Amino acid sequence: MRIGFVTTEYVTEEQNYDGGLANYLSRICLALKDKGHEPVVIVASSCDGRLRHNGIEVNRVKALCYRKRLMKILQFFPGLDWKIVSRQLNDKIRSLHKENPFDVVQYASVGATVLSRRADIPSVVRISGNQKLWDIAYEEAPSRKKRVYQNLEIEGLARADSLYGPSRVIADYLKTNHDFDIQIIETPFVQECSSFDAGLYNAIRTEVPGDYLLFFGSLGLAKGVKTIADMVHELLEKHPALAVVFVGKDMGYNGRPIMDYVREKAGEHADRVVWHDRVKHEQLYPVIEGAKLVLLPSRIDNFPNCCVEAMAFKKVVVGTKGASFEQLIDDGVSGMLAVPDDPRSLLAVVTKALSLSEEELREMGERAARRTMELSPERIVEQLLAYYQDVIGRVK
């Protein structure tokens, strides 16, 4: 089966190689290739070109969103940028389809890439979140501009032949508010690195000789970094040998780096707050392996890759209730859950986790890893292929 994947992110792109969407697509494409299928990626990029990455064909389309001067003009025409980028990506789909027809095209919901889809090719959208929920989580002020993008996303979903996604929380929201039926197919996981690079871990160990708690991913409001900040002083006060390590891109908060806020809230314990910018998986994985606990107190999430990765390394994850983590974590059994946006709740749950013996943490981590085994590419790909075949059969 020849399958097109239209996206605004992929692991080949320096601007967003570390995002959940980019990593999901890389894993599913590799799994499909291993099954004898032909995945083809079409990605919005800063340049045009065609390359092969890990045996996967990647078509870069120089997208409007990387042309800064034009984007300054288009800020006065909300939504036009998404429409133009969708047109650019779908023009590439059309030319590739003429060369060698696609059996099905999968679009990312991010950026409403499906808006200009070609109607005669069976097309599905994988739900990677919801613009309105993300705007709320990032405390974006309601505005006409925000509503335009929120509505465009929904318009795009309505143009697809079918919708699927990994998160029951997001699926339930879209069903309740827009009457969309979303098929649940969870995200596959495979540890794709043939070797690790311990450089970052060793650097952290020069700053942090003892135990550390780890947050990794996008450092912003939606991912709960402020919630960590608002309890970090009391946590470090109670545990004088403990440190908190953050790895990821700083998304900012109130016009300044969010890590400035974290350090400010840590007060005299700021020397035990460590931050490193985003890194590739081969550098990140040793840091996950070395953590005492992993903190991921998101306000909202979409079957979070960070949680799956940490669980696969047998780490106890502290996540949040109602934000998709329940789909992965059995609270108190394979991880722990706090109330979102509640520093007191997060502190209480972290304190409880730190009180567990090494044996109890090990057993909980083992149960977490067993959950990720249900996400084997072999199992998930069979579900996805059956879904594609059903859509193709219904459309044609």
GROMACS .gro file of C-alpha atoms in nm:
model
  396
    1MET     CA    1   0.000   0.000   0.000
    2ARG     CA    2   0.132   0.346  -0.094
    3ILE     CA    3   0.043   0.595   0.179
    4GLY     CA    4   0.102   0.970   0.177
    5PHE     CA    5   0.160   1.149   0.508
    6VAL     CA    6   0.098   1.524   0.493
    7THR     CA    7   0.237   1.712   0.790
    8THR     CA    8   0.377   2.035   0.928
    9GLU     CA    9   0.640   1.845   1.133
   10TYR     CA   10   0.889   1.565   1.073
   11VAL     CA   11   1.212   1.447   1.231
   12THR     CA   12   1.416   1.567   0.932
   13GLU     CA   13   1.322   1.930   0.999
   14GLU     CA   14   1.546   2.126   1.235
   15GLN     CA   15   1.260   2.355   1.341
   16ASN     CA   16   1.044   2.079   1.490
   17TYR     CA   17   1.226   1.744   1.490
   18ASP     CA   18   1.141   1.682   1.857
   19GLY     CA   19   0.762   1.729   1.850
   20GLY     CA   20   0.517   1.453   1.929
   21LEU     CA   21   0.374   1.462   1.576
   22ALA     CA   22   0.719   1.439   1.415
   23ASN     CA   23   0.819   1.141   1.627
   24TYR     CA   24   0.486   0.963   1.579
   25LEU     CA   25   0.515   0.993   1.202
   26SER     CA   26   0.873   0.868   1.199
   27ARG     CA   27   0.778   0.560   1.400
   28ILE     CA   28   0.465   0.475   1.202
   29CYS     CA   29   0.645   0.520   0.870
   30LEU     CA   30   0.928   0.290   0.977
   31ALA     CA   31   0.679   0.030   1.099
   32LEU     CA   32   0.486   0.045   0.770
   33LYS     CA   33   0.806   0.016   0.568
   34ASP     CA   34   0.909  -0.291   0.770
   35LYS     CA   35   0.572  -0.446   0.677
   36GLY     CA   36   0.647  -0.397   0.306
   37HIS     CA   37   0.437  -0.084   0.252
   38GLU     CA   38   0.546   0.247   0.097
   39PRO     CA   39   0.502   0.549   0.325
   40VAL     CA   40   0.579   0.886   0.163
   41VAL     CA   41   0.614   1.201   0.375
   42ILE     CA   42   0.517   1.546   0.247
   43VAL     CA   43   0.630   1.806   0.499
   44ALA     CA   44   0.615   2.185   0.522
   45SER     CA   45   0.978   2.295   0.528
   46SER     CA   46   1.211   2.590   0.496
   47CYS     CA   47   1.329   2.455   0.160
   48ASP     CA   48   1.220   2.236  -0.131
   49GLY     CA   49   1.372   1.896  -0.191
   50ARG     CA   50   1.344   1.520  -0.180
   51LEU     CA   51   1.551   1.291   0.040
   52ARG     CA   52   1.545   0.951   0.204
   53HIS     CA   53   1.559   0.928   0.581
   54ASN     CA   54   1.592   0.581   0.733
   55GLY     CA   55   1.463   0.445   0.404
   56ILE     CA   56   1.155   0.671   0.401
   57GLU     CA   57   1.094   0.910   0.111
   58VAL     CA   58   1.057   1.265   0.244
   59ASN     CA   59   0.935   1.545   0.018
   60ARG     CA   60   1.005   1.893   0.150
   61VAL     CA   61   0.779   2.175   0.040
   62LYS     CA   62   0.906   2.529   0.095
   63ALA     CA   63   0.609   2.659   0.287
   64LEU     CA   64   0.478   3.009   0.328
   65CYS     CA   65   0.509   2.982   0.706
   66TYR     CA   66   0.889   2.999   0.670
   67ARG     CA   67   0.884   3.323   0.471
   68LYS     CA   68   0.903   3.584   0.743
   69ARG     CA   69   0.826   3.893   0.534
   70LEU     CA   70   0.509   3.744   0.389
   71MET     CA   71   0.402   3.616   0.729
   72LYS     CA   72   0.423   3.971   0.866
   73ILE     CA   73   0.177   4.081   0.599
   74LEU     CA   74  -0.050   3.780   0.643
   75GLN     CA   75  -0.093   3.845   1.014
   76PHE     CA   76  -0.360   4.093   0.904
   77PHE     CA   77  -0.546   3.810   0.723
   78PRO     CA   78  -0.598   3.537   0.984
   79GLY     CA   79  -0.621   3.187   0.846
   80LEU     CA   80  -0.485   3.268   0.501
   81ASP     CA   81  -0.144   3.124   0.595
   82TRP     CA   82  -0.299   2.784   0.681
   83LYS     CA   83  -0.497   2.785   0.357
   84ILE     CA   84  -0.191   2.866   0.147
   85VAL     CA   85   0.029   2.605   0.317
   86SER     CA   86  -0.244   2.344   0.274
   87ARG     CA   87  -0.260   2.432  -0.096
   88GLN     CA   88   0.119   2.404  -0.128
   89LEU     CA   89   0.128   2.063   0.041
   90ASN     CA   90  -0.164   1.932  -0.162
   91ASP     CA   91  -0.012   2.054  -0.488
   92LYS     CA   92   0.281   1.826  -0.405
   93ILE     CA   93   0.039   1.540  -0.333
   94ARG     CA   94  -0.116   1.593  -0.676
   95SER     CA   95   0.220   1.581  -0.857
   96LEU     CA   96   0.335   1.273  -0.664
   97HIS     CA   97  -0.001   1.103  -0.728
   98LYS     CA   98   0.051   1.150  -1.103
   99GLU     CA   99   0.394   0.986  -1.079
  100ASN     CA  100   0.270   0.693  -0.871
  101PRO     CA  101  -0.085   0.690  -0.730
  102PHE     CA  102  -0.148   0.683  -0.356
  103ASP     CA  103  -0.387   0.430  -0.207
  104VAL     CA  104  -0.467   0.666   0.082
  105VAL     CA  105  -0.341   0.997   0.221
  106GLN     CA  106  -0.319   1.071   0.593
  107TYR     CA  107  -0.323   1.434   0.701
  108ALA     CA  108  -0.211   1.582   1.031
  109SER     CA  109  -0.485   1.780   1.201
  110VAL     CA  110  -0.226   2.042   1.298
  111GLY     CA  111  -0.249   2.343   1.068
  112ALA     CA  112  -0.559   2.204   0.891
  113THR     CA  113  -0.338   2.050   0.620
  114VAL     CA  114  -0.641   1.867   0.476
  115LEU     CA  115  -0.822   2.185   0.367
  116SER     CA  116  -0.713   2.158   0.000
  117ARG     CA  117  -0.726   1.778  -0.023
  118ARG     CA  118  -0.781   1.607  -0.355
  119ALA     CA  119  -1.130   1.461  -0.336
  120ASP     CA  120  -1.065   1.151  -0.549
  121ILE     CA  121  -0.791   1.012  -0.317
  122PRO     CA  122  -0.918   0.843   0.001
  123SER     CA  123  -0.808   1.070   0.285
  124VAL     CA  124  -0.803   1.046   0.662
  125VAL     CA  125  -0.699   1.287   0.935
  126ARG     CA  126  -0.514   1.179   1.248
  127ILE     CA  127  -0.614   1.398   1.540
  128SER     CA  128  -0.306   1.544   1.711
  129GLY     CA  129  -0.497   1.769   1.950
  130ASN     CA  130  -0.746   2.052   1.933
  131GLN     CA  131  -0.661   2.415   1.867
  132LYS     CA  132  -0.922   2.553   2.107
  133LEU     CA  133  -0.814   2.326   2.393
  134TRP     CA  134  -0.450   2.415   2.332
  135ASP     CA  135  -0.529   2.790   2.323
  136ILE     CA  136  -0.706   2.757   2.658
  137ALA     CA  137  -0.417   2.556   2.805
  138TYR     CA  138  -0.169   2.823   2.696
  139GLU     CA  139  -0.397   3.097   2.836
  140GLU     CA  140  -0.432   3.262   2.498
  141ALA     CA  141  -0.680   3.549   2.516
  142PRO     CA  142  -0.995   3.482   2.310
  143SER     CA  143  -0.996   3.683   1.989
  144ARG     CA  144  -1.137   3.686   1.637
  145LYS     CA  145  -0.800   3.565   1.508
  146LYS     CA  146  -0.799   3.267   1.745
  147ARG     CA  147  -1.155   3.178   1.647
  148VAL     CA  148  -1.060   3.180   1.278
  149TYR     CA  149  -0.788   2.919   1.332
  150GLN     CA  150  -1.007   2.712   1.563
  151ASN     CA  151  -1.284   2.710   1.304
  152LEU     CA  152  -1.046   2.628   1.020
  153GLU     CA  153  -0.924   2.322   1.206
  154ILE     CA  154  -1.281   2.199   1.245
  155GLU     CA  155  -1.357   2.279   0.880
  156GLY     CA  156  -1.059   2.067   0.781
  157LEU     CA  157  -1.176   1.771   0.988
  158ALA     CA  158  -1.514   1.787   0.816
  159ARG     CA  159  -1.347   1.752   0.475
  160ALA     CA  160  -1.179   1.419   0.553
  161ASP     CA  161  -1.331   1.084   0.462
  162SER     CA  162  -1.261   0.958   0.814
  163LEU     CA  163  -1.096   1.063   1.141
  164TYR     CA  164  -0.888   0.873   1.390
  165GLY     CA  165  -0.668   0.958   1.685
  166PRO     CA  166  -0.494   0.809   1.988
  167SER     CA  167  -0.664   1.002   2.271
  168ARG     CA  168  -1.006   0.917   2.412
  169VAL     CA  169  -1.016   1.254   2.591
  170ILE     CA  170  -0.975   1.449   2.266
  171ALA     CA  171  -1.212   1.214   2.079
  172ASP     CA  172  -1.482   1.262   2.343
  173TYR     CA  173  -1.439   1.640   2.326
  174LEU     CA  174  -1.477   1.644   1.946
  175LYS     CA  175  -1.779   1.414   1.961
  176THR     CA  176  -1.951   1.624   2.229
  177ASN     CA  177  -1.879   1.962   2.071
  178HIS     CA  178  -1.875   1.886   1.697
  179ASP     CA  179  -2.038   1.544   1.658
  180PHE     CA  180  -1.727   1.391   1.499
  181ASP     CA  181  -1.681   1.016   1.527
  182ILE     CA  182  -1.316   0.942   1.599
  183GLN     CA  183  -1.175   0.591   1.577
  184ILE     CA  184  -0.919   0.524   1.850
  185ILE     CA  185  -0.586   0.385   1.732
  186GLU     CA  186  -0.310   0.438   1.985
  187THR     CA  187   0.036   0.559   1.894
  188PRO     CA  188   0.298   0.288   1.836
  189PHE     CA  189   0.623   0.295   2.027
  190VAL     CA  190   0.960   0.153   1.941
  191GLN     CA  191   1.295   0.254   2.083
  192GLU     CA  192   1.452   0.351   1.754
  193CYS     CA  193   1.808   0.444   1.857
  194SER     CA  194   2.078   0.189   1.780
  195SER     CA  195   2.309   0.356   2.032
  196PHE     CA  196   2.296   0.623   2.301
  197ASP     CA  197   2.504   0.936   2.354
  198ALA     CA  198   2.566   0.995   2.726
  199GLY     CA  199   2.711   1.342   2.674
  200LEU     CA  200   2.412   1.534   2.811
  201TYR     CA  201   2.361   1.290   3.098
  202ASN     CA  202   2.727   1.327   3.199
  203ALA     CA  203   2.695   1.706   3.180
  204ILE     CA  204   2.390   1.695   3.407
  205ARG     CA  205   2.577   1.472   3.649
  206THR     CA  206   2.844   1.740   3.691
  207GLU     CA  207   2.567   1.970   3.818
  208VAL     CA  208   2.348   1.711   3.991
  209PRO     CA  209   2.537   1.444   4.189
  210GLY     CA  210   2.227   1.299   4.358
  211ASP     CA  211   1.872   1.203   4.259
  212TYR     CA  212   1.682   1.419   4.013
  213LEU     CA  213   1.325   1.449   3.892
  214LEU     CA  214   1.291   1.501   3.517
  215PHE     CA  215   1.058   1.702   3.297
  216PHE     CA  216   1.115   1.676   2.923
  217GLY     CA  217   0.922   1.813   2.627
  218SER     CA  218   0.796   2.161   2.542
  219LEU     CA  219   0.846   2.391   2.842
  220GLY     CA  220   0.522   2.584   2.857
  221LEU     CA  221   0.192   2.638   3.034
  222ALA     CA  222   0.005   2.359   2.855
  223LYS     CA  223   0.261   2.103   2.969
  224GLY     CA  224   0.234   2.207   3.334
  225VAL     CA  225   0.576   2.367   3.384
  226LYS     CA  226   0.421   2.653   3.582
  227THR     CA  227   0.259   2.397   3.813
  228ILE     CA  228   0.601   2.246   3.880
  229ALA     CA  229   0.743   2.593   3.940
  230ASP     CA  230   0.472   2.678   4.192
  231MET     CA  231   0.562   2.382   4.412
  232VAL     CA  232   0.935   2.347   4.343
  233HIS     CA  233   1.057   2.555   4.641
  234GLU     CA  234   0.869   2.347   4.895
  235LEU     CA  235   0.974   2.025   4.724
  236LEU     CA  236   1.344   2.116   4.726
  237GLU     CA  237   1.317   2.250   5.081
  238LYS     CA  238   1.187   1.910   5.198
  239HIS     CA  239   1.447   1.715   4.999
  240PRO     CA  240   1.786   1.889   5.026
  241ALA     CA  241   1.967   1.629   4.812
  242LEU     CA  242   1.714   1.638   4.528
  243ALA     CA  243   1.729   1.834   4.201
  244VAL     CA  244   1.478   1.900   3.921
  245VAL     CA  245   1.602   1.874   3.562
  246PHE     CA  246   1.420   2.020   3.259
  247VAL     CA  247   1.506   1.925   2.901
  248GLY     CA  248   1.325   2.090   2.612
  249LYS     CA  249   1.245   2.407   2.423
  250ASP     CA  250   1.146   2.702   2.643
  251MET     CA  251   0.808   2.824   2.515
  252GLY     CA  252   0.804   3.133   2.737
  253TYR     CA  253   0.564   3.273   2.993
  254ASN     CA  254   0.438   3.632   3.027
  255GLY     CA  255   0.691   3.763   2.779
  256ARG     CA  256   1.001   3.598   2.928
  257PRO     CA  257   1.157   3.249   2.942
  258ILE     CA  258   0.949   3.019   3.160
  259MET     CA  259   1.270   2.884   3.315
  260ASP     CA  260   1.330   3.231   3.463
  261TYR     CA  261   0.997   3.190   3.642
  262VAL     CA  262   1.091   2.839   3.761
  263ARG     CA  263   1.423   2.956   3.904
  264GLU     CA  264   1.259   3.260   4.062
  265LYS     CA  265   1.006   3.037   4.237
  266ALA     CA  266   1.283   2.802   4.352
  267GLY     CA  267   1.443   3.091   4.540
  268GLU     CA  268   1.756   2.993   4.730
  269HIS     CA  269   1.729   2.642   4.583
  270ALA     CA  270   1.762   2.764   4.224
  271ASP     CA  271   2.104   2.600   4.200
  272ARG     CA  272   1.922   2.265   4.206
  273VAL     CA  273   1.708   2.355   3.905
  274VAL     CA  274   1.883   2.254   3.581
  275TRP     CA  275   1.772   2.324   3.226
  276HIS     CA  276   1.906   2.202   2.892
  277ASP     CA  277   1.760   2.278   2.552
  278ARG     CA  278   1.595   2.011   2.336
  279VAL     CA  279   1.814   1.726   2.213
  280LYS     CA  280   1.786   1.419   1.991
  281HIS     CA  281   1.660   1.093   2.140
  282GLU     CA  282   2.002   0.932   2.155
  283GLN     CA  283   2.104   1.205   2.402
  284LEU     CA  284   1.770   1.226   2.581
  285TYR     CA  285   1.722   0.858   2.661
  286PRO     CA  286   2.019   0.828   2.903
  287VAL     CA  287   1.879   1.129   3.092
  288ILE     CA  288   1.540   0.953   3.123
  289GLU     CA  289   1.711   0.634   3.240
  290GLY     CA  290   1.892   0.822   3.515
  291ALA     CA  291   1.585   1.001   3.658
  292LYS     CA  292   1.426   0.912   3.991
  293LEU     CA  293   1.079   1.013   3.866
  294VAL     CA  294   0.943   1.181   3.554
  295LEU     CA  295   0.706   1.477   3.602
  296LEU     CA  296   0.455   1.547   3.321
  297PRO     CA  297   0.173   1.753   3.481
  298SER     CA  298   0.003   1.864   3.157
  299ARG     CA  299  -0.316   2.067   3.151
  300ILE     CA  300  -0.419   1.876   2.839
  301ASP     CA  301  -0.241   1.625   2.618
  302ASN     CA  302  -0.292   1.386   2.329
  303PHE     CA  303  -0.168   1.040   2.429
  304PRO     CA  304   0.167   1.198   2.525
  305ASN     CA  305   0.478   1.053   2.365
  306CYS     CA  306   0.690   1.173   2.656
  307CYS     CA  307   0.485   0.958   2.894
  308VAL     CA  308   0.516   0.653   2.670
  309GLU     CA  309   0.893   0.699   2.636
  310ALA     CA  310   0.944   0.735   3.011
  311MET     CA  311   0.724   0.432   3.086
  312ALA     CA  312   0.915   0.226   2.830
  313PHE     CA  313   1.231   0.297   3.033
  314LYS     CA  314   1.050   0.166   3.344
  315LYS     CA  315   1.016   0.508   3.501
  316VAL     CA  316   0.738   0.611   3.736
  317VAL     CA  317   0.557   0.899   3.568
  318VAL     CA  318   0.358   1.158   3.762
  319GLY     CA  319   0.092   1.275   3.517
  320THR     CA  320  -0.245   1.447   3.553
  321LYS     CA  321  -0.608   1.341   3.561
  322GLY     CA  322  -0.836   1.418   3.267
  323ALA     CA  323  -0.549   1.500   3.031
  324SER     CA  324  -0.512   1.163   2.848
  325PHE     CA  325  -0.272   1.007   3.102
  326GLU     CA  326  -0.539   0.770   3.241
  327GLN     CA  327  -0.528   0.591   2.908
  328LEU     CA  328  -0.167   0.496   2.984
  329ILE     CA  329  -0.136   0.505   3.364
  330ASP     CA  330  -0.331   0.303   3.618
  331ASP     CA  331  -0.306   0.546   3.910
  332GLY     CA  332  -0.100   0.399   4.192
  333VAL     CA  333  -0.025   0.085   3.991
  334SER     CA  334   0.179   0.182   3.685
  335GLY     CA  335   0.234   0.549   3.769
  336MET     CA  336   0.067   0.831   3.960
  337LEU     CA  337  -0.178   1.107   3.873
  338ALA     CA  338  -0.226   1.453   4.024
  339VAL     CA  339  -0.497   1.713   3.974
  340PRO     CA  340  -0.400   1.937   3.679
  341ASP     CA  341  -0.304   2.297   3.750
  342ASP     CA  342  -0.284   2.222   4.125
  343PRO     CA  343   0.064   2.265   4.277
  344ARG     CA  344  -0.053   2.127   4.614
  345SER     CA  345  -0.183   1.811   4.452
  346LEU     CA  346   0.133   1.770   4.246
  347LEU     CA  347   0.352   1.817   4.552
  348ALA     CA  348   0.150   1.560   4.749
  349VAL     CA  349   0.173   1.301   4.471
  350VAL     CA  350   0.545   1.358   4.415
  351THR     CA  351   0.605   1.334   4.790
  352LYS     CA  352   0.416   1.006   4.798
  353ALA     CA  353   0.617   0.871   4.506
  354LEU     CA  354   0.945   0.970   4.672
  355SER     CA  355   0.839   0.784   4.986
  356LEU     CA  356   0.821   0.455   4.796
  357SER     CA  357   1.103   0.208   4.842
  358GLU     CA  358   1.337   0.132   4.554
  359GLU     CA  359   1.165  -0.205   4.519
  360GLU     CA  360   0.821  -0.044   4.500
  361LEU     CA  361   0.943   0.205   4.239
  362ARG     CA  362   1.101  -0.078   4.041
  363GLU     CA  363   0.778  -0.282   4.044
  364MET     CA  364   0.569   0.019   3.940
  365GLY     CA  365   0.817   0.090   3.661
  366GLU     CA  366   0.796  -0.270   3.543
  367ARG     CA  367   0.417  -0.242   3.521
  368ALA     CA  368   0.454   0.083   3.328
  369ALA     CA  369   0.685  -0.082   3.076
  370ARG     CA  370   0.439  -0.368   3.028
  371ARG     CA  371   0.172  -0.115   2.926
  372THR     CA  372   0.399   0.020   2.652
  373MET     CA  373   0.443  -0.331   2.512
  374GLU     CA  374   0.078  -0.306   2.404
  375LEU     CA  375   0.197  -0.028   2.169
  376SER     CA  376   0.421  -0.252   1.960
  377PRO     CA  377   0.437  -0.135   1.597
  378GLU     CA  378   0.331  -0.480   1.480
  379ARG     CA  379   0.004  -0.457   1.672
  380ILE     CA  380  -0.074  -0.091   1.598
  381VAL     CA  381   0.015  -0.115   1.228
  382GLU     CA  382  -0.228  -0.402   1.178
  383GLN     CA  383  -0.505  -0.187   1.331
  384LEU     CA  384  -0.407   0.108   1.111
  385LEU     CA  385  -0.394  -0.097   0.790
  386ALA     CA  386  -0.736  -0.247   0.862
  387TYR     CA  387  -0.866   0.107   0.920
  388TYR     CA  388  -0.716   0.231   0.591
  389GLN     CA  389  -0.867  -0.063   0.401
  390ASP     CA  390  -1.209   0.007   0.551
  391VAL     CA  391  -1.192   0.375   0.450
  392ILE     CA  392  -1.071   0.289   0.099
  393GLY     CA  393  -1.354   0.038   0.061
  394ARG     CA  394  -1.617   0.287   0.174
  395VAL     CA  395  -1.487   0.573  -0.042
  396LYS     CA  396  -1.435   0.377  -0.361
   0.00000   0.00000   0.00000
